[in-house]
């Protein structure tokens, strides 16, 4: 059997501060009913001032290391859209907070698909023999890039983190990442964008417009592309594993909108109750959403050892992907 990256531990962390739909409705022209019926979201978490992405990332990482029963890894890959600073990357700080020593640590940016890109990157380090064990984290202080008075984005996004430990093993082992499919389309870059703060704005020499530091999203178009790409990507990993769709136990999709998850399940021909949902409690936590969902589902005893799982996401870039694995006994 070929060398493979095997999922050996999982953990997550969310801020304590719960923000309900009714609380948002006091700040902007929206209602609990609109948010629930259009997105499935009931509440989300907001990180308190004084905390940053690295704090959430380190806590999720600590829990994943504990779950794997290890206290060292050979690399840290952090998927995030909200680094502590524009420069440097946040992963080295997280490695230091975890006492992991002078190991390689770097950030991956693929917005809501970031965790899948992080898994592919970590699996690549293992395939190369550069690492035997990698901590892959998705962590977001996403509310820091959202205008908290904008009803088209504020109800949707929340903060959180999730992490897994990947260990070198072989493809026959439960937890082995069995198939990958990744894609992007830069022609859709403006679907989800922070216009200000980057080199494009500086190169044009035009002062930032007020509000340009916040993320803007063309929601309806994102919805359409998300359903299409998550379905296609999931089909691609099913074809690579040779799994029949009826044999899939859980579709763990990026938690952006319960309607997207239902539509992807329907297009795949998968029963609706096979699509795991926790967007109701956390909203869209971008790169954190898939590991947060995995930890949540496994912790609740929904995902059990041997279950066939398809992970899939779509997000800014545009970028998307899917990964197939069988759940290990953690
Ligand atoms: O994480 C990366 C991927 N992101 C996503 O996957 C997000 C994908 N998109 C979505 O989830 C949905 O498109 C949204 C939840 C963002 C929006 O839902 P929608 O069903 O696509 O609504 P819409 O944008 O088409 O807006 C419908 C109506 C509009 O009013 P009119 O033009 O019909 O009069 C909006 O102005 O709802 C209005 N609206 C709101 N009303 C109350 C938009 N936001 C709100 C709001 N409260 N928060």
Short mmCIF file of N, CA and C in Angstrom, two decimals, residues 18-122:
data_model
loop_
_atom_site.label_atom_id
_atom_site.label_comp_id
_atom_site.label_asym_id
_atom_site.label_seq_id
_atom_site.Cartn_x
_atom_site.Cartn_y
_atom_site.Cartn_z
N UNK A 18 -21.72 34.35 22.33
CA UNK A 18 -22.76 33.93 21.38
C UNK A 18 -23.56 35.16 20.93
N UNK A 19 -23.68 35.33 19.60
CA UNK A 19 -24.47 36.45 19.06
C UNK A 19 -25.65 35.85 18.30
N UNK A 20 -26.85 36.09 18.80
CA UNK A 20 -28.05 35.50 18.18
C UNK A 20 -28.56 36.39 17.04
N UNK A 21 -29.45 35.82 16.23
CA UNK A 21 -30.06 36.61 15.15
C UNK A 21 -30.80 37.82 15.71
N UNK A 22 -31.49 37.62 16.82
CA UNK A 22 -32.25 38.74 17.40
C UNK A 22 -31.31 39.87 17.83
N UNK A 23 -30.14 39.51 18.32
CA UNK A 23 -29.17 40.55 18.70
C UNK A 23 -28.74 41.35 17.46
N UNK A 24 -28.53 40.65 16.33
CA UNK A 24 -28.14 41.36 15.10
C UNK A 24 -29.28 42.25 14.60
N UNK A 25 -30.51 41.78 14.79
CA UNK A 25 -31.66 42.53 14.29
C UNK A 25 -31.82 43.87 15.00
N UNK A 26 -31.18 44.02 16.16
CA UNK A 26 -31.23 45.33 16.83
C UNK A 26 -30.24 46.31 16.20
N UNK A 27 -29.27 45.79 15.41
CA UNK A 27 -28.22 46.64 14.84
C UNK A 27 -28.42 46.92 13.36
N UNK A 28 -29.25 46.10 12.66
CA UNK A 28 -29.40 46.28 11.21
C UNK A 28 -30.78 45.83 10.79
N UNK A 29 -31.10 46.16 9.54
CA UNK A 29 -32.44 45.88 9.02
C UNK A 29 -32.53 44.41 8.60
N UNK A 30 -32.72 43.54 9.60
CA UNK A 30 -32.90 42.12 9.31
C UNK A 30 -33.77 41.51 10.39
N UNK A 31 -34.11 40.24 10.20
CA UNK A 31 -34.93 39.57 11.21
C UNK A 31 -34.40 38.16 11.43
N UNK A 32 -34.70 37.62 12.60
CA UNK A 32 -34.35 36.23 12.90
C UNK A 32 -34.96 35.32 11.83
N UNK A 33 -36.20 35.62 11.45
CA UNK A 33 -36.90 34.78 10.47
C UNK A 33 -36.18 34.76 9.13
N UNK A 34 -35.74 35.94 8.64
CA UNK A 34 -35.04 35.99 7.34
C UNK A 34 -33.75 35.19 7.42
N UNK A 35 -32.98 35.41 8.48
CA UNK A 35 -31.67 34.74 8.56
C UNK A 35 -31.86 33.23 8.65
N UNK A 36 -32.81 32.79 9.47
CA UNK A 36 -33.02 31.34 9.63
C UNK A 36 -33.49 30.70 8.33
N UNK A 37 -34.45 31.32 7.67
CA UNK A 37 -35.01 30.66 6.49
C UNK A 37 -34.07 30.75 5.28
N UNK A 38 -33.30 31.84 5.15
CA UNK A 38 -32.42 31.99 3.98
C UNK A 38 -31.07 31.30 4.17
N UNK A 39 -30.65 31.09 5.45
CA UNK A 39 -29.29 30.53 5.67
C UNK A 39 -29.27 29.31 6.60
N UNK A 40 -30.28 29.16 7.46
CA UNK A 40 -30.24 28.10 8.47
C UNK A 40 -29.48 28.49 9.73
N UNK A 41 -28.95 29.73 9.76
CA UNK A 41 -28.13 30.16 10.91
C UNK A 41 -29.02 30.72 12.03
N UNK A 42 -28.76 30.29 13.26
CA UNK A 42 -29.49 30.80 14.43
C UNK A 42 -28.60 31.71 15.28
N UNK A 43 -27.33 31.33 15.35
CA UNK A 43 -26.37 32.11 16.15
C UNK A 43 -24.97 31.84 15.64
N UNK A 44 -24.04 32.71 16.05
CA UNK A 44 -22.64 32.56 15.68
C UNK A 44 -21.83 33.07 16.85
N UNK A 45 -20.51 32.83 16.83
CA UNK A 45 -19.64 33.31 17.91
C UNK A 45 -18.81 34.49 17.41
N UNK A 46 -18.60 35.46 18.30
CA UNK A 46 -17.74 36.59 17.99
C UNK A 46 -16.56 36.60 18.95
N UNK A 47 -15.37 36.71 18.39
CA UNK A 47 -14.15 36.78 19.20
C UNK A 47 -14.09 38.13 19.92
N UNK A 48 -13.73 38.07 21.21
CA UNK A 48 -13.66 39.32 21.98
C UNK A 48 -12.43 40.13 21.58
N UNK A 49 -12.53 41.44 21.70
CA UNK A 49 -11.35 42.30 21.51
C UNK A 49 -10.25 41.85 22.45
N UNK A 50 -9.02 41.89 21.95
CA UNK A 50 -7.90 41.42 22.78
C UNK A 50 -7.48 40.01 22.39
N UNK A 51 -8.36 39.30 21.66
CA UNK A 51 -7.99 37.97 21.17
C UNK A 51 -7.85 38.03 19.65
N UNK A 52 -7.08 37.08 19.11
CA UNK A 52 -6.84 37.07 17.66
C UNK A 52 -6.87 35.64 17.14
N UNK A 53 -6.70 35.52 15.82
CA UNK A 53 -6.77 34.21 15.17
C UNK A 53 -5.83 33.20 15.81
N UNK A 54 -4.61 33.63 16.14
CA UNK A 54 -3.63 32.69 16.70
C UNK A 54 -4.12 32.08 18.02
N UNK A 55 -4.87 32.85 18.81
CA UNK A 55 -5.37 32.31 20.10
C UNK A 55 -6.33 31.16 19.85
N UNK A 56 -7.25 31.36 18.91
CA UNK A 56 -8.19 30.29 18.57
C UNK A 56 -7.46 29.11 17.94
N UNK A 57 -6.53 29.42 17.04
CA UNK A 57 -5.79 28.37 16.33
C UNK A 57 -5.00 27.51 17.32
N UNK A 58 -4.35 28.16 18.28
CA UNK A 58 -3.52 27.41 19.24
C UNK A 58 -4.40 26.51 20.10
N UNK A 59 -5.56 27.02 20.51
CA UNK A 59 -6.44 26.19 21.35
C UNK A 59 -6.95 24.98 20.57
N UNK A 60 -7.39 25.19 19.34
CA UNK A 60 -7.85 24.05 18.51
C UNK A 60 -6.69 23.08 18.28
N UNK A 61 -5.51 23.63 18.01
CA UNK A 61 -4.33 22.79 17.78
C UNK A 61 -3.99 21.96 19.00
N UNK A 62 -4.04 22.59 20.17
CA UNK A 62 -3.75 21.90 21.43
C UNK A 62 -4.69 20.69 21.60
N UNK A 63 -5.96 20.93 21.30
CA UNK A 63 -6.96 19.85 21.46
C UNK A 63 -6.74 18.74 20.42
N UNK A 64 -6.33 19.10 19.22
CA UNK A 64 -6.08 18.07 18.20
C UNK A 64 -4.86 17.23 18.59
N UNK A 65 -3.82 17.88 19.13
CA UNK A 65 -2.62 17.14 19.57
C UNK A 65 -3.00 16.17 20.68
N UNK A 66 -3.85 16.65 21.61
CA UNK A 66 -4.30 15.79 22.71
C UNK A 66 -5.08 14.60 22.17
N UNK A 67 -5.98 14.88 21.23
CA UNK A 67 -6.79 13.81 20.64
C UNK A 67 -5.90 12.77 19.96
N UNK A 68 -4.80 13.24 19.34
CA UNK A 68 -3.88 12.31 18.66
C UNK A 68 -2.93 11.65 19.65
N UNK A 69 -2.89 12.17 20.89
CA UNK A 69 -1.98 11.61 21.91
C UNK A 69 -0.52 11.90 21.62
N UNK A 70 -0.25 13.06 21.01
CA UNK A 70 1.14 13.42 20.69
C UNK A 70 1.44 14.83 21.22
N UNK A 71 2.72 15.12 21.44
CA UNK A 71 3.06 16.48 21.85
C UNK A 71 4.08 17.12 20.91
N UNK A 72 4.30 16.48 19.78
CA UNK A 72 5.18 17.12 18.79
C UNK A 72 4.70 16.79 17.38
N UNK A 73 4.98 17.70 16.47
CA UNK A 73 4.72 17.48 15.03
C UNK A 73 5.92 18.04 14.28
N UNK A 74 5.97 17.75 12.96
CA UNK A 74 7.11 18.20 12.16
C UNK A 74 6.80 19.46 11.37
N UNK A 75 5.54 19.86 11.34
CA UNK A 75 5.15 21.08 10.61
C UNK A 75 3.77 21.53 11.05
N UNK A 76 3.53 22.84 10.92
CA UNK A 76 2.18 23.40 11.16
C UNK A 76 1.73 24.13 9.90
N UNK A 77 0.55 23.76 9.41
CA UNK A 77 -0.06 24.46 8.27
C UNK A 77 -1.33 25.12 8.80
N UNK A 78 -1.42 26.43 8.64
CA UNK A 78 -2.59 27.17 9.14
C UNK A 78 -3.35 27.79 7.98
N UNK A 79 -4.58 27.35 7.79
CA UNK A 79 -5.45 27.97 6.78
C UNK A 79 -6.23 29.09 7.44
N UNK A 80 -6.06 30.30 6.94
CA UNK A 80 -6.79 31.43 7.51
C UNK A 80 -6.94 32.56 6.49
N UNK A 81 -8.00 33.32 6.66
CA UNK A 81 -8.24 34.52 5.87
C UNK A 81 -7.93 35.75 6.71
N UNK A 82 -7.75 35.52 8.02
CA UNK A 82 -7.60 36.62 8.97
C UNK A 82 -6.34 36.42 9.82
N UNK A 83 -5.16 36.50 9.18
CA UNK A 83 -3.93 36.36 9.96
C UNK A 83 -3.85 37.45 11.04
N UNK A 84 -3.07 37.20 12.09
CA UNK A 84 -2.94 38.21 13.15
C UNK A 84 -2.43 39.54 12.57
N UNK A 85 -1.55 39.45 11.57
CA UNK A 85 -0.98 40.63 10.92
C UNK A 85 -0.89 40.35 9.42
N UNK A 86 -0.92 41.42 8.57
CA UNK A 86 -0.71 41.16 7.13
C UNK A 86 0.63 40.47 6.88
N UNK A 87 1.63 40.77 7.70
CA UNK A 87 2.94 40.15 7.62
C UNK A 87 3.49 40.10 9.04
N UNK A 88 4.06 39.03 9.55
CA UNK A 88 4.33 37.76 8.87
C UNK A 88 3.12 36.83 8.94
N UNK A 89 3.33 35.59 8.46
CA UNK A 89 2.31 34.55 8.59
C UNK A 89 2.06 34.27 10.07
N UNK A 90 0.89 33.72 10.37
CA UNK A 90 0.48 33.47 11.76
C UNK A 90 0.92 32.10 12.27
N UNK A 91 1.14 31.14 11.35
CA UNK A 91 1.46 29.77 11.77
C UNK A 91 2.70 29.68 12.67
N UNK A 92 3.79 30.42 12.38
CA UNK A 92 4.94 30.33 13.29
C UNK A 92 4.58 30.75 14.72
N UNK A 93 3.76 31.77 14.87
CA UNK A 93 3.34 32.20 16.21
C UNK A 93 2.55 31.09 16.90
N UNK A 94 1.70 30.41 16.13
CA UNK A 94 0.90 29.32 16.70
C UNK A 94 1.81 28.18 17.13
N UNK A 95 2.78 27.84 16.29
CA UNK A 95 3.74 26.77 16.65
C UNK A 95 4.47 27.13 17.94
N UNK A 96 4.85 28.41 18.06
CA UNK A 96 5.55 28.85 19.28
C UNK A 96 4.62 28.78 20.48
N UNK A 97 3.37 29.20 20.32
CA UNK A 97 2.40 29.16 21.43
C UNK A 97 2.20 27.72 21.91
N UNK A 98 2.33 26.77 20.98
CA UNK A 98 2.13 25.36 21.33
C UNK A 98 3.43 24.69 21.79
N UNK A 99 4.51 25.46 21.81
CA UNK A 99 5.80 24.89 22.25
C UNK A 99 6.33 23.82 21.32
N UNK A 100 6.08 24.00 20.01
CA UNK A 100 6.44 22.95 19.05
C UNK A 100 7.86 23.09 18.50
N UNK A 101 8.58 24.13 18.95
CA UNK A 101 9.97 24.29 18.52
C UNK A 101 10.09 24.98 17.18
N UNK A 102 11.25 24.83 16.54
CA UNK A 102 11.56 25.62 15.34
C UNK A 102 11.19 24.87 14.05
N UNK A 103 10.03 24.25 14.08
CA UNK A 103 9.58 23.47 12.92
C UNK A 103 9.05 24.40 11.82
N UNK A 104 8.98 23.91 10.57
CA UNK A 104 8.34 24.73 9.53
C UNK A 104 6.88 25.00 9.86
N UNK A 105 6.46 26.24 9.64
CA UNK A 105 5.07 26.62 9.94
C UNK A 105 4.70 27.73 8.97
N UNK A 106 3.61 27.55 8.26
CA UNK A 106 3.23 28.54 7.26
C UNK A 106 1.71 28.60 7.08
N UNK A 107 1.26 29.73 6.53
CA UNK A 107 -0.17 29.93 6.30
C UNK A 107 -0.54 29.52 4.87
N UNK A 108 -1.79 29.12 4.73
CA UNK A 108 -2.37 28.82 3.43
C UNK A 108 -3.61 29.70 3.30
N UNK A 109 -3.78 30.36 2.17
CA UNK A 109 -4.94 31.24 1.98
C UNK A 109 -5.81 30.76 0.84
N UNK A 110 -6.94 30.17 1.15
CA UNK A 110 -7.92 29.83 0.11
C UNK A 110 -9.32 30.06 0.66
N UNK A 111 -9.41 31.03 1.57
CA UNK A 111 -10.68 31.45 2.18
C UNK A 111 -11.45 30.21 2.65
N UNK A 112 -12.69 30.03 2.20
CA UNK A 112 -13.52 28.95 2.76
C UNK A 112 -13.05 27.56 2.35
N UNK A 113 -12.23 27.46 1.30
CA UNK A 113 -11.67 26.16 0.91
C UNK A 113 -10.32 25.94 1.58
N UNK A 114 -9.89 26.87 2.39
CA UNK A 114 -8.52 26.86 2.92
C UNK A 114 -8.14 25.60 3.66
N UNK A 115 -9.08 25.05 4.44
CA UNK A 115 -8.71 23.86 5.21
C UNK A 115 -8.41 22.68 4.28
N UNK A 116 -9.17 22.55 3.18
CA UNK A 116 -8.91 21.45 2.25
C UNK A 116 -7.56 21.65 1.57
N UNK A 117 -7.23 22.88 1.22
CA UNK A 117 -5.90 23.17 0.67
C UNK A 117 -4.82 22.91 1.72
N UNK A 118 -5.12 23.20 2.98
CA UNK A 118 -4.18 22.92 4.07
C UNK A 118 -3.93 21.42 4.23
N UNK A 119 -5.02 20.64 4.14
CA UNK A 119 -4.87 19.18 4.23
C UNK A 119 -4.01 18.67 3.07
N UNK A 120 -4.27 19.20 1.87
CA UNK A 120 -3.49 18.76 0.71
C UNK A 120 -2.02 19.12 0.89
N UNK A 121 -1.77 20.30 1.44
CA UNK A 121 -0.39 20.74 1.67
C UNK A 121 0.30 19.87 2.72
N UNK A 122 -0.41 19.61 3.82
CA UNK A 122 0.14 18.75 4.88
C UNK A 122 0.38 17.33 4.36
#
